[in-house]
mmCIF file of C-alpha atoms in Angstrom:
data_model
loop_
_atom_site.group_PDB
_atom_site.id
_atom_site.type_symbol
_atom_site.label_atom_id
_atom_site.label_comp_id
_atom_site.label_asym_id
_atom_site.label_seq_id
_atom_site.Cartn_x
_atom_site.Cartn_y
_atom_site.Cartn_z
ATOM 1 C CA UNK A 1 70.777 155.001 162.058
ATOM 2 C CA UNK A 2 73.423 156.230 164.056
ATOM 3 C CA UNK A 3 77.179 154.865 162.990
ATOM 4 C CA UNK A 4 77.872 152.619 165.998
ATOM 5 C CA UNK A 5 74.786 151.000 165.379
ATOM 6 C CA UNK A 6 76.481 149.206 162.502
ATOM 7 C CA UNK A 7 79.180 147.967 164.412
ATOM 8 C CA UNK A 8 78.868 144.222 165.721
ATOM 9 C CA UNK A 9 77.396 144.136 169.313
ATOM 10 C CA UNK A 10 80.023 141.938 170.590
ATOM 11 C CA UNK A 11 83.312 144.223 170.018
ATOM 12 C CA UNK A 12 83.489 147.799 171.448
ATOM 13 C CA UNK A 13 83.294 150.900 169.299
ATOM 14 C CA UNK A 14 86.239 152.201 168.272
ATOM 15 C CA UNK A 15 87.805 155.477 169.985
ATOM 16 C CA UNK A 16 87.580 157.311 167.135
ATOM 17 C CA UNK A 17 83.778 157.206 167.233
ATOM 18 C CA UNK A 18 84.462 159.671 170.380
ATOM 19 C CA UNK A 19 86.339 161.889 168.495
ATOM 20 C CA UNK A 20 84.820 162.519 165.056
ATOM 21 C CA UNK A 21 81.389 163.468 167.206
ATOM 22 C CA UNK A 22 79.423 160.439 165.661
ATOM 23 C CA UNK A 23 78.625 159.713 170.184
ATOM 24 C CA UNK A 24 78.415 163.155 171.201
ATOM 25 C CA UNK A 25 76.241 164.518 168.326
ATOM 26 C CA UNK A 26 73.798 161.870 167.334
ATOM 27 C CA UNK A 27 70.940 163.070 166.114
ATOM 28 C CA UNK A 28 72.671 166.197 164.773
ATOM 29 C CA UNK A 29 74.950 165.121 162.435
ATOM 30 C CA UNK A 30 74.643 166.624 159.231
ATOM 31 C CA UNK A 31 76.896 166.651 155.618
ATOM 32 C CA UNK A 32 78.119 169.800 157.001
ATOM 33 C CA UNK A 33 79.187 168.885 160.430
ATOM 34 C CA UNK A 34 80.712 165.846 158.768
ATOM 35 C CA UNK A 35 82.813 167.715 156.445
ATOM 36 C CA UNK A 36 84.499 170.210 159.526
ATOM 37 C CA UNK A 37 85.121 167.000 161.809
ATOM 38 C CA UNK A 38 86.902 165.003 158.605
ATOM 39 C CA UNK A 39 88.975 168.171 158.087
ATOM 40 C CA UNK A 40 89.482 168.036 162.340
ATOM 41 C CA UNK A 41 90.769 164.432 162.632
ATOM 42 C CA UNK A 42 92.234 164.745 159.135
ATOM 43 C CA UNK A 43 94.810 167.186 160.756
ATOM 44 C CA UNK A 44 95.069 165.345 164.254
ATOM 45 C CA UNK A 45 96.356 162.182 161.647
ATOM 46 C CA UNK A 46 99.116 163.995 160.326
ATOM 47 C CA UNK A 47 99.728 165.398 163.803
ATOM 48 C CA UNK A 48 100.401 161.712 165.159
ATOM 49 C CA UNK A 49 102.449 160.997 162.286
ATOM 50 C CA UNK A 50 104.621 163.948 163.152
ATOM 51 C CA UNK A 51 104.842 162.838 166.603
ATOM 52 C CA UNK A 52 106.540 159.429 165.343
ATOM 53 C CA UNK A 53 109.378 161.347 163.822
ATOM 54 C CA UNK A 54 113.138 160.151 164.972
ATOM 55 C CA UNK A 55 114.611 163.660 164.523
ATOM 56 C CA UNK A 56 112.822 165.671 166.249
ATOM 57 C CA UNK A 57 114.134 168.697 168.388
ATOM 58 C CA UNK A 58 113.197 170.831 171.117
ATOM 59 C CA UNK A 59 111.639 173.229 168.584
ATOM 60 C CA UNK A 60 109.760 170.747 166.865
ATOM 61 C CA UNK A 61 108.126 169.397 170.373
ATOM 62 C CA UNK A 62 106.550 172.595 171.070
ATOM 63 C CA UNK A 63 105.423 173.082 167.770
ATOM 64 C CA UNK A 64 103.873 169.865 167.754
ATOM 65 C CA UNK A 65 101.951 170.688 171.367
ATOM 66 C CA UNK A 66 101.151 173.996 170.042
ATOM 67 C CA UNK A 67 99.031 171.774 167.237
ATOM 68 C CA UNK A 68 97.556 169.496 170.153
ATOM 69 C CA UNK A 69 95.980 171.989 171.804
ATOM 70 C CA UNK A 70 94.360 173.980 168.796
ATOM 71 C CA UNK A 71 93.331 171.034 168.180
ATOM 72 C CA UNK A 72 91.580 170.490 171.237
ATOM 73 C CA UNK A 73 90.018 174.206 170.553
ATOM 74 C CA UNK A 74 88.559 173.287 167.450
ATOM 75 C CA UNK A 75 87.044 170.245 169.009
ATOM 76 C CA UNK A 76 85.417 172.081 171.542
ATOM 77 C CA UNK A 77 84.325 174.874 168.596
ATOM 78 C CA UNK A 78 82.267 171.654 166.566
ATOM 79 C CA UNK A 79 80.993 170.265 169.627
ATOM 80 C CA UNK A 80 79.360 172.915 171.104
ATOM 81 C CA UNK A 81 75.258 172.055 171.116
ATOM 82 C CA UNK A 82 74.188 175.428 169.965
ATOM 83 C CA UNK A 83 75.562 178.103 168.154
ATOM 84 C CA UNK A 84 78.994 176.302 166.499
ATOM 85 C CA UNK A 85 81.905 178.647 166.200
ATOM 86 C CA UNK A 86 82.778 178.333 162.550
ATOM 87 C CA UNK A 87 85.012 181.367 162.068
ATOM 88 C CA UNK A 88 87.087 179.825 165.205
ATOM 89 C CA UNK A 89 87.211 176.877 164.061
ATOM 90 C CA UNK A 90 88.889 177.480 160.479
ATOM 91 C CA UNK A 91 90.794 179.930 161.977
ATOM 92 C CA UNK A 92 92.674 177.536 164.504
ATOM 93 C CA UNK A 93 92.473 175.048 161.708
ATOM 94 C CA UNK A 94 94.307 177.116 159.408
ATOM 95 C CA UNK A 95 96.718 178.036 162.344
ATOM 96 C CA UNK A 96 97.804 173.842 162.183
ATOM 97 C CA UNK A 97 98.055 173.229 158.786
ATOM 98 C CA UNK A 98 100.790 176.194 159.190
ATOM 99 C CA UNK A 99 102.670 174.709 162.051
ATOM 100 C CA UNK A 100 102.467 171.120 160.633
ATOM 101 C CA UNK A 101 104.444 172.141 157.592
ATOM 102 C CA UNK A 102 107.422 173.209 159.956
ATOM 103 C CA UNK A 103 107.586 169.651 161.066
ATOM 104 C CA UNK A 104 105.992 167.405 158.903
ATOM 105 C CA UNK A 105 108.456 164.345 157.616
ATOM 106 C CA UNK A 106 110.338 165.582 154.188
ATOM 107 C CA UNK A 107 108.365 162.979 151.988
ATOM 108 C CA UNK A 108 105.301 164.994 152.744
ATOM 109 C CA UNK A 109 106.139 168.126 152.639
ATOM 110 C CA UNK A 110 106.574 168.159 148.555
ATOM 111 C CA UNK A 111 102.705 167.199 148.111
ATOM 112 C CA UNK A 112 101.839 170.080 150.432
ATOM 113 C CA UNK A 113 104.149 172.582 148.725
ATOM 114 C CA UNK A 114 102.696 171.963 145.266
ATOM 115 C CA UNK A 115 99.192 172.292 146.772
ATOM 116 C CA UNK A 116 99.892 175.620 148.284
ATOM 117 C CA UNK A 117 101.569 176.384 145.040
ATOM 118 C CA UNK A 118 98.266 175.630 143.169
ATOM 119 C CA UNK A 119 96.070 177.318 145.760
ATOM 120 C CA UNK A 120 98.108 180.243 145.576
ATOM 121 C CA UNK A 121 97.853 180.570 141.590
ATOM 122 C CA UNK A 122 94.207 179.832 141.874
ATOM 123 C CA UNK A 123 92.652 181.853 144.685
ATOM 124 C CA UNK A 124 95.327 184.980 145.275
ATOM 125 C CA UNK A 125 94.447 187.962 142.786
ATOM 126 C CA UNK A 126 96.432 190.642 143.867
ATOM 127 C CA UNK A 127 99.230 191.584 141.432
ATOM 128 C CA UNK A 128 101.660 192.599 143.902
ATOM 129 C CA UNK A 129 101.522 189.248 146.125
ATOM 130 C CA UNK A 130 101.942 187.589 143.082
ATOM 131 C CA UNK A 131 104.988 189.066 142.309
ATOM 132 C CA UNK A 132 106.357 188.982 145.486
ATOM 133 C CA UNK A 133 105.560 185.212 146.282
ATOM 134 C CA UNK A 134 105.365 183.782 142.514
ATOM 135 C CA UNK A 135 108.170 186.419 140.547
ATOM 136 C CA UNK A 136 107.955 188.053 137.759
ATOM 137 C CA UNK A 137 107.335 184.948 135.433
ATOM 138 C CA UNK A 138 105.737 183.198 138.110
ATOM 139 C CA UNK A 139 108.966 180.819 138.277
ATOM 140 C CA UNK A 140 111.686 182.772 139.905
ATOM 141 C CA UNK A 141 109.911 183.861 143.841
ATOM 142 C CA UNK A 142 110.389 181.852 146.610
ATOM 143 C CA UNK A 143 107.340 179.711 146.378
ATOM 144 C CA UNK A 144 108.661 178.070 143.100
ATOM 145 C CA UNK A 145 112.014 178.035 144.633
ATOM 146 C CA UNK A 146 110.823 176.187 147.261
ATOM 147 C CA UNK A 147 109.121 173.955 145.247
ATOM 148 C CA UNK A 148 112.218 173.222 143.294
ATOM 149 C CA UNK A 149 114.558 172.508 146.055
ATOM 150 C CA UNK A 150 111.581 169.885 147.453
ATOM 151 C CA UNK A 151 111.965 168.085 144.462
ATOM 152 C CA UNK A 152 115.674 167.853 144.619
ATOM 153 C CA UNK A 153 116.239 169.877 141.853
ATOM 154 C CA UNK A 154 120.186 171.629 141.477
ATOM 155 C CA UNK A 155 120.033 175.198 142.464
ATOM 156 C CA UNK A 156 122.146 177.572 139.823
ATOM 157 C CA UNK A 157 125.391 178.696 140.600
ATOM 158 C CA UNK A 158 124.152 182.511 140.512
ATOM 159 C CA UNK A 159 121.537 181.804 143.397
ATOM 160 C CA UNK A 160 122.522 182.982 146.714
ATOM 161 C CA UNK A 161 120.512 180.225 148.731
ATOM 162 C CA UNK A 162 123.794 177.907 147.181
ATOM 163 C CA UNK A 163 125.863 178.954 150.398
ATOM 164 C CA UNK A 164 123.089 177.325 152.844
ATOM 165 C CA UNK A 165 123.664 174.030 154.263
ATOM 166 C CA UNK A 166 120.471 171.311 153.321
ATOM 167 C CA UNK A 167 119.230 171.851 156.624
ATOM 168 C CA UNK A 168 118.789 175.710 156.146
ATOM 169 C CA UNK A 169 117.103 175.875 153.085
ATOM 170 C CA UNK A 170 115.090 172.974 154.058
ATOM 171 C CA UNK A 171 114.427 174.979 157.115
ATOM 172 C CA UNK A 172 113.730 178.247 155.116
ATOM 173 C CA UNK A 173 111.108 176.531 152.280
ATOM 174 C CA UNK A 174 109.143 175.718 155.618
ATOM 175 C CA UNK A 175 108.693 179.190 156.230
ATOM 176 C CA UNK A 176 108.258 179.920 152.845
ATOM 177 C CA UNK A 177 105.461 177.865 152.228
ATOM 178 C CA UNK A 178 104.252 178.610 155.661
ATOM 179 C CA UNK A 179 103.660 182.239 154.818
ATOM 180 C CA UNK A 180 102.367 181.369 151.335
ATOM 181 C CA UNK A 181 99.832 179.207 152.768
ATOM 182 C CA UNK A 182 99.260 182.221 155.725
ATOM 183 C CA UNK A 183 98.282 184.061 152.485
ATOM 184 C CA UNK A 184 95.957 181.644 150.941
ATOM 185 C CA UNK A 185 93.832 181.234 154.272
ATOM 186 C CA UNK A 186 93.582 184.759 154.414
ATOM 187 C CA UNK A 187 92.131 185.289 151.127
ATOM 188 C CA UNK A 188 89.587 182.127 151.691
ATOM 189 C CA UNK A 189 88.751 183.702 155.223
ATOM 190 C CA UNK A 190 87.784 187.026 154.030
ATOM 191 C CA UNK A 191 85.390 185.296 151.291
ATOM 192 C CA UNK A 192 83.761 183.253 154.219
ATOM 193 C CA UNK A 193 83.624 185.505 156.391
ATOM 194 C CA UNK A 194 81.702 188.075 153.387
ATOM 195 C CA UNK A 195 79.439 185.086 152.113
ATOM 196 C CA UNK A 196 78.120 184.514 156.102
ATOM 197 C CA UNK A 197 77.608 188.010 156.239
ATOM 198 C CA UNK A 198 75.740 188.215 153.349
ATOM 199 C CA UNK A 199 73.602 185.353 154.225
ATOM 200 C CA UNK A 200 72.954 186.258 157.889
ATOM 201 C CA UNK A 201 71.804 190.054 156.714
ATOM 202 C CA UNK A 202 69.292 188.163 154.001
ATOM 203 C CA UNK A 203 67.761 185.901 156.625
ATOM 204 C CA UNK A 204 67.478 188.368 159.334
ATOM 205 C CA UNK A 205 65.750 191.014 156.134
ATOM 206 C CA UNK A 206 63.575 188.156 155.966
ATOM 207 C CA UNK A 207 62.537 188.611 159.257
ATOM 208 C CA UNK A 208 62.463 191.695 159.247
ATOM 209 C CA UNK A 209 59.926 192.061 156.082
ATOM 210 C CA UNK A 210 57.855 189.272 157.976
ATOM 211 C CA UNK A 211 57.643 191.869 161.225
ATOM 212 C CA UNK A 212 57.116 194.985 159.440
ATOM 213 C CA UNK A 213 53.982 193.272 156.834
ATOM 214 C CA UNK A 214 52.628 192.255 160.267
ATOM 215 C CA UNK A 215 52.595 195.727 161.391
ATOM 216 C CA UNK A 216 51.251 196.871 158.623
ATOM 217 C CA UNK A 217 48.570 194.194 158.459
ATOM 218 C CA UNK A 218 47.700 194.945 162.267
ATOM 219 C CA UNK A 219 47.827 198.335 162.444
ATOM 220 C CA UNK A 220 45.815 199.675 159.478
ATOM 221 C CA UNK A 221 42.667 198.768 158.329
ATOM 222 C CA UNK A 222 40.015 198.907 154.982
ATOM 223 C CA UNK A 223 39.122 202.421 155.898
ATOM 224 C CA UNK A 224 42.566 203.651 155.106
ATOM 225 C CA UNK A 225 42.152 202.825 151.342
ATOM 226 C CA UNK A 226 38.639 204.074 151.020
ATOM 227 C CA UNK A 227 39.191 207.153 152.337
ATOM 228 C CA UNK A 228 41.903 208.204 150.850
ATOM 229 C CA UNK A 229 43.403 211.036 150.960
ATOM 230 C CA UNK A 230 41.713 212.416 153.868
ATOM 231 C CA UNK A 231 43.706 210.147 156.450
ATOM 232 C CA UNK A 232 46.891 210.944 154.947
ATOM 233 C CA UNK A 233 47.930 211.687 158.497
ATOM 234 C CA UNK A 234 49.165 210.540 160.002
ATOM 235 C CA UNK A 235 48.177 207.099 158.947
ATOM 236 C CA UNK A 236 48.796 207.308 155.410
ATOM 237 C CA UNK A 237 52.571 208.954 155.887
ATOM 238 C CA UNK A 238 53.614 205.928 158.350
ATOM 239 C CA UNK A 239 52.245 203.328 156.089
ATOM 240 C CA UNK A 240 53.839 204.608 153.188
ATOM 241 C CA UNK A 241 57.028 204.588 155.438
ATOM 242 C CA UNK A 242 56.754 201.468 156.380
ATOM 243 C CA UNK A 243 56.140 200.654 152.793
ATOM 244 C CA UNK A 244 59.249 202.059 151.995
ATOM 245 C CA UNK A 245 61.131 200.705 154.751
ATOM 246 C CA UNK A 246 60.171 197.010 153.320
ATOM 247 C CA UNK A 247 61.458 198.110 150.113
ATOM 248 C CA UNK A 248 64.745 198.672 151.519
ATOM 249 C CA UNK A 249 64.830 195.178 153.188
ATOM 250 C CA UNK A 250 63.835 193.566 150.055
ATOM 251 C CA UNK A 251 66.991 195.329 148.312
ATOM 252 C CA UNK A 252 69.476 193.589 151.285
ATOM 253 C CA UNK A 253 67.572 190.054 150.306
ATOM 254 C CA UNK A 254 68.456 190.748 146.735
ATOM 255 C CA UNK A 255 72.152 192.367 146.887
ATOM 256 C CA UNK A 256 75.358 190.259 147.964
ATOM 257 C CA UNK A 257 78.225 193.271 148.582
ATOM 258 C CA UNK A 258 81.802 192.588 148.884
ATOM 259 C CA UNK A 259 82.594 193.816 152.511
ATOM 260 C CA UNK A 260 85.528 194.913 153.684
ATOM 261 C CA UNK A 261 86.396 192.633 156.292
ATOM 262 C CA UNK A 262 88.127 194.150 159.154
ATOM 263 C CA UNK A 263 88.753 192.156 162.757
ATOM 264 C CA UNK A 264 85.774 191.993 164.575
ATOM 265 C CA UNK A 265 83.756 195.243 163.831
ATOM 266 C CA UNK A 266 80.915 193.563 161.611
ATOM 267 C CA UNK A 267 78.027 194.668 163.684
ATOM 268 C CA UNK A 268 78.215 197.884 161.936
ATOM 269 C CA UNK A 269 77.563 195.814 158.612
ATOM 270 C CA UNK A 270 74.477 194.879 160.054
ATOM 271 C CA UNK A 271 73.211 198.215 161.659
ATOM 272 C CA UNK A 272 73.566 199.515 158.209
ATOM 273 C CA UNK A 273 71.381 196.955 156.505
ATOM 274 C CA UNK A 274 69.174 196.718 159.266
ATOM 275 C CA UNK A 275 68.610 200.239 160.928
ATOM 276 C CA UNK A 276 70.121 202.834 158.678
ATOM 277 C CA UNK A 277 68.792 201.236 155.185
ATOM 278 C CA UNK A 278 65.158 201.482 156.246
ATOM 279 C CA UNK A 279 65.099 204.406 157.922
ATOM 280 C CA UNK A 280 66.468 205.930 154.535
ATOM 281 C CA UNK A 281 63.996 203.879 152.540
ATOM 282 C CA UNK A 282 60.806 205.122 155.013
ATOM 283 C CA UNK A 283 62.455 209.054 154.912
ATOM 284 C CA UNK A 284 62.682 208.394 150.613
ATOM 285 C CA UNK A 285 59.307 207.136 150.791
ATOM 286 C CA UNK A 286 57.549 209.939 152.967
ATOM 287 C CA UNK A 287 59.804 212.659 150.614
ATOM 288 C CA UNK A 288 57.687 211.104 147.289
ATOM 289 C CA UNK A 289 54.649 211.673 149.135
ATOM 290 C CA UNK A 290 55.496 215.331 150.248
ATOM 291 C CA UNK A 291 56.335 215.585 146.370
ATOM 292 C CA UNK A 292 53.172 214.310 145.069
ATOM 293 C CA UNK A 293 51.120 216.342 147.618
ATOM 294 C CA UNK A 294 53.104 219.767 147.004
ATOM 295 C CA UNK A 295 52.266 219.001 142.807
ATOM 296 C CA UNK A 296 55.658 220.499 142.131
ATOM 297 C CA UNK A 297 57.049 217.443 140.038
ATOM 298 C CA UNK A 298 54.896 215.125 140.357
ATOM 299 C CA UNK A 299 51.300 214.411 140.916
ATOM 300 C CA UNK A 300 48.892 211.128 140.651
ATOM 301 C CA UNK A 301 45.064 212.405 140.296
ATOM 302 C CA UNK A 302 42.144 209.773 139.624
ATOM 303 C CA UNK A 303 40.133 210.448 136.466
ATOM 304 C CA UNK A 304 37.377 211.799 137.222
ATOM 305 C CA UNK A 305 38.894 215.451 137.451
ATOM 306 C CA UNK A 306 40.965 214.894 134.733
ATOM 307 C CA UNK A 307 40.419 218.740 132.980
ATOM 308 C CA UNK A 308 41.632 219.264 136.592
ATOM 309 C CA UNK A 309 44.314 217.707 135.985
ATOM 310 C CA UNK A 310 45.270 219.721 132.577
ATOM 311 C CA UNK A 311 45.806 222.729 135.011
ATOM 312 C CA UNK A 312 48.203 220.502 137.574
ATOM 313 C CA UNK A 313 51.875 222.565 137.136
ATOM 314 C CA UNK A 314 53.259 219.342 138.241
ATOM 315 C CA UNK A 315 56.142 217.784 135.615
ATOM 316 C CA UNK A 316 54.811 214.858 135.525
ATOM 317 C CA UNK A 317 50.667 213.463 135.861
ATOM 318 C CA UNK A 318 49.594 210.163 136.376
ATOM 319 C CA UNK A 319 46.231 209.315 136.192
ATOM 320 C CA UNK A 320 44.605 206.389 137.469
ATOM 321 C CA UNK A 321 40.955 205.133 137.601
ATOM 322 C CA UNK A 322 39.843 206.412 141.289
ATOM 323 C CA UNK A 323 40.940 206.973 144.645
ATOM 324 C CA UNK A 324 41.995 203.683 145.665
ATOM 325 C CA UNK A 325 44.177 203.512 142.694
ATOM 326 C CA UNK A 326 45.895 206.554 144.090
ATOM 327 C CA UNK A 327 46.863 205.133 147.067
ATOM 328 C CA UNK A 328 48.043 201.810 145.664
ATOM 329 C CA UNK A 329 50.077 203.384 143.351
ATOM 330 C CA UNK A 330 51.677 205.665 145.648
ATOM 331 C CA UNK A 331 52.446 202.543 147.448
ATOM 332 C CA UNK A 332 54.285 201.001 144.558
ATOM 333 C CA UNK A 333 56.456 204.157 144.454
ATOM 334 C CA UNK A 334 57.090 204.219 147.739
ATOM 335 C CA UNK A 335 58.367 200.590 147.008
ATOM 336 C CA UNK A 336 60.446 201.444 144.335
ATOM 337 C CA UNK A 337 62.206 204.877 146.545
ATOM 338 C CA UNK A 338 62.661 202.384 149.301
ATOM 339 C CA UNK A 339 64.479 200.064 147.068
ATOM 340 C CA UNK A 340 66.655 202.389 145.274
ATOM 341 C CA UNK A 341 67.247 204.614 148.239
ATOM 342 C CA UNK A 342 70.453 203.723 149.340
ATOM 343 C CA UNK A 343 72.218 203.855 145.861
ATOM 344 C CA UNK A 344 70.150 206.855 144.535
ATOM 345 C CA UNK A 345 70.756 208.983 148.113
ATOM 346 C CA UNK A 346 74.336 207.617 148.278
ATOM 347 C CA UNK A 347 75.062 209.470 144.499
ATOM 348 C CA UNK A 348 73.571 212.709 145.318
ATOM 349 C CA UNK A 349 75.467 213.482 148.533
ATOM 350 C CA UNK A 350 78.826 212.220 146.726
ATOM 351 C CA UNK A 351 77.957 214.645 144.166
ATOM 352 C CA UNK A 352 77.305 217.253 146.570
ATOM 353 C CA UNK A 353 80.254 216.949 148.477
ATOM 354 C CA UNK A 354 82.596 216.211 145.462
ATOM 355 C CA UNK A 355 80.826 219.945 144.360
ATOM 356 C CA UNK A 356 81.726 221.320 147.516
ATOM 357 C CA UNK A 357 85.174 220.100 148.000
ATOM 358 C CA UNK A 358 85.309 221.411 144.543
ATOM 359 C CA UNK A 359 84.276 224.879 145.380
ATOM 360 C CA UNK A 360 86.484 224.909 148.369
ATOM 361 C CA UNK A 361 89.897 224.266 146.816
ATOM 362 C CA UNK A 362 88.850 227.424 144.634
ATOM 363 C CA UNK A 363 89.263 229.295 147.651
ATOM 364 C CA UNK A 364 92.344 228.160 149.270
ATOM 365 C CA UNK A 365 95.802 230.355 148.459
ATOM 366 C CA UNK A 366 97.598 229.703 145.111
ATOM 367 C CA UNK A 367 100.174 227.349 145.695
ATOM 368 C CA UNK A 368 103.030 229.387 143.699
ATOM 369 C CA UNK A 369 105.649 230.486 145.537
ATOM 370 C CA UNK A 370 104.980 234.071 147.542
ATOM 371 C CA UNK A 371 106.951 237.408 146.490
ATOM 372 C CA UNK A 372 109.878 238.067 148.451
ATOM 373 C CA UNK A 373 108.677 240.873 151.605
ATOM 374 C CA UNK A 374 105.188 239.892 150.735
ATOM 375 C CA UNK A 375 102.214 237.982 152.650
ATOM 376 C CA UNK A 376 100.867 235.354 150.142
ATOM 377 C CA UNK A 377 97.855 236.121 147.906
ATOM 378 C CA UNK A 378 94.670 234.679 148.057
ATOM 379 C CA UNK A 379 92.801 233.713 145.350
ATOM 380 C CA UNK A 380 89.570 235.199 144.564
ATOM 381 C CA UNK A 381 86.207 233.048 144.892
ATOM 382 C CA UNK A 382 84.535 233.025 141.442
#
């Protein structure tokens, strides 16, 4: 039942019906959608009550279009069909509550202050904006400051904000608590912005697992497993890779990662997960295969030719009941290196090229001073 539905037949709907999308997305109009347009028209209501203000100046008026029109924006962000601009949307959002403190009526700036206070404590974990915004003792910055003068509390005689008029340290809290709540947003951007990230890469692994079990399903057949090893290629080494390639997807549907969020360049976030993660699990996959096959560490022989076996020089001998064991259980490793990949690769070539850097400061000249008259010496490799 759609909500003008309720409303008596003989009286028109009322105009905010237009606004909060109830008319313009009916049919659509989920707990979600409700929540963004009650925090929309919960801004545009204490943007008309700043409109009503008595006192206002120049300054104020153009602050106070400024907030009509990202308004407007974030209207248009919610009420797009298809494809809703969320990151827009809180982002011009989070641009009004800022201007709305500047001119918001005195009475209701204190609630405001003591919420950004709270958010601040709450959600900001870096030391050093603590200490710049909160003090040392989390009473002394200019957040608490602010909060204090709000509250009409008597500044002490040793503070230098005691030589502003009202007006200017009204004017400066605004700011204040502007920039604190700049801060706050910030913080609860980057987390949104890391959590849709996160999801997206899951759901579109999901797909991606769908498309490459399809491939697999389609492009090899019974004979494969029965005839293993003499098909090992080049059927065998792509299935395996592809094997490995799906455990690499299944390790982006298990792992959240804190990204570093920088403006606009998170497409490389999802070439990563997408391209460059199973293309590492398929090449770790199709490496444990050359492994097995070479015998030089590792080896998985049915048990029939066990004795066989005794004489393997590989490290390590699995044995499994026949042929078709062999391949499955090359497939579960191929899993596993597929899955692990990423991290185990990701160690060895920091190790390598912490070894190397290593190896090359050996080489570089001492960093005493030289002789006087003499070229500088350089020090021997070991």
């Amino acid at each position: 039942m759609a909500a003008s539905d309720t409303l008596p037949s003989d009286s028109p709907p009322p105009a905010i019906l237009g606004l909060v999308g109830f008319r313009r997305r009916r049919g659509r109009y989920g707990s979600a959608t409700q929540l963004l347009w009650n925090r929309l028209e919960n801004a545009a209501s204490i943007h008309e009550l700043c409109q009503v203000r008595e006192d206002l100046t120049a300054e104020d008026r153009v602050i106070l279009e400024q907030c009509a029109q990202r308004l407007e924006v974030a209207r248009r962000c919610l009420d797009r069909p298809l494809w809703r601009w969320s990151f827009s949307f809180w982002q011009v959002i989070h641009e009004v509550d800022g201007l709305l403190l500047l001119v918001m009526p005195l009475h209701m700036l204190l609630p405001n202050a003591l919420e950004v206070q709270q958010q601040f404590e709450r959600r900001v974990t870096d030391p050093g904006q603590k200490v710049l915004w909160l003090g040392a003792e989390r009473t002394e910055g200019p957040l608490p400051r602010c909060v204090r003068v709000l509250r009409g509390e008597a500044l002490p005689a040793s503070d230098p904000e005691t030589s502003l008029t009202e007006q200017e340290r009204l004017t400066r809290c605004r700011h204040v608590l502007r920039g604190a709540l700049g801060v706050v947003n910030e913080r609860v951007d980057k987390t949104f912005w890391q959590l849709s990230i996160n999801v997206s890469i899951q759901i579109l692994s999901t797909l991606l697992l769908i498309t490459l079990c399809l491939i697999a399903l389609l492009g090899f057949n019974q004979s494969l497993v029965t005839t293993w090893p003499e098909q090992l290629v080049p059927q065998g080494l792509l299935l395996l890779g592809l094997v490995g390639a799906a455990g690499a997807v299944v390790s982006n549907m298990l792992s959240k990662e804190r990204f570093i969020v920088a403006t606009g360049a998170t497409s490389r976030f999802f070439a990563y997960h997408l391209l460059v993660k199973p293309v590492v699990g398929a090449f770790a996959a199709m490496t444990l295969l050359f492994v097995e096959q070479s015998n030089l560490l590792l080896s998985v022989v049915p048990r029939d030719p066990v004795k066989a076996a005794s004489y393997n020089p590989a490290l390590l001998n699995i044995v499994v009941r026949d042929w078709r064991a062999v391949f499955f259980t090359l497939a579960a490793l191929s899993v596993v290196a597929g899955y692990s990949a990423d991290r185990f690769v990701s160690s060895i070539m920091n190790n390598v090229l912490r070894r190397l850097i290593g190896q090359s400061e050996k080489l570089l000249p001492s960093s005493g001073a030289p002789e006087a008259g003499g070229a500088p010496r350089r020090a021997k490799p070991e």
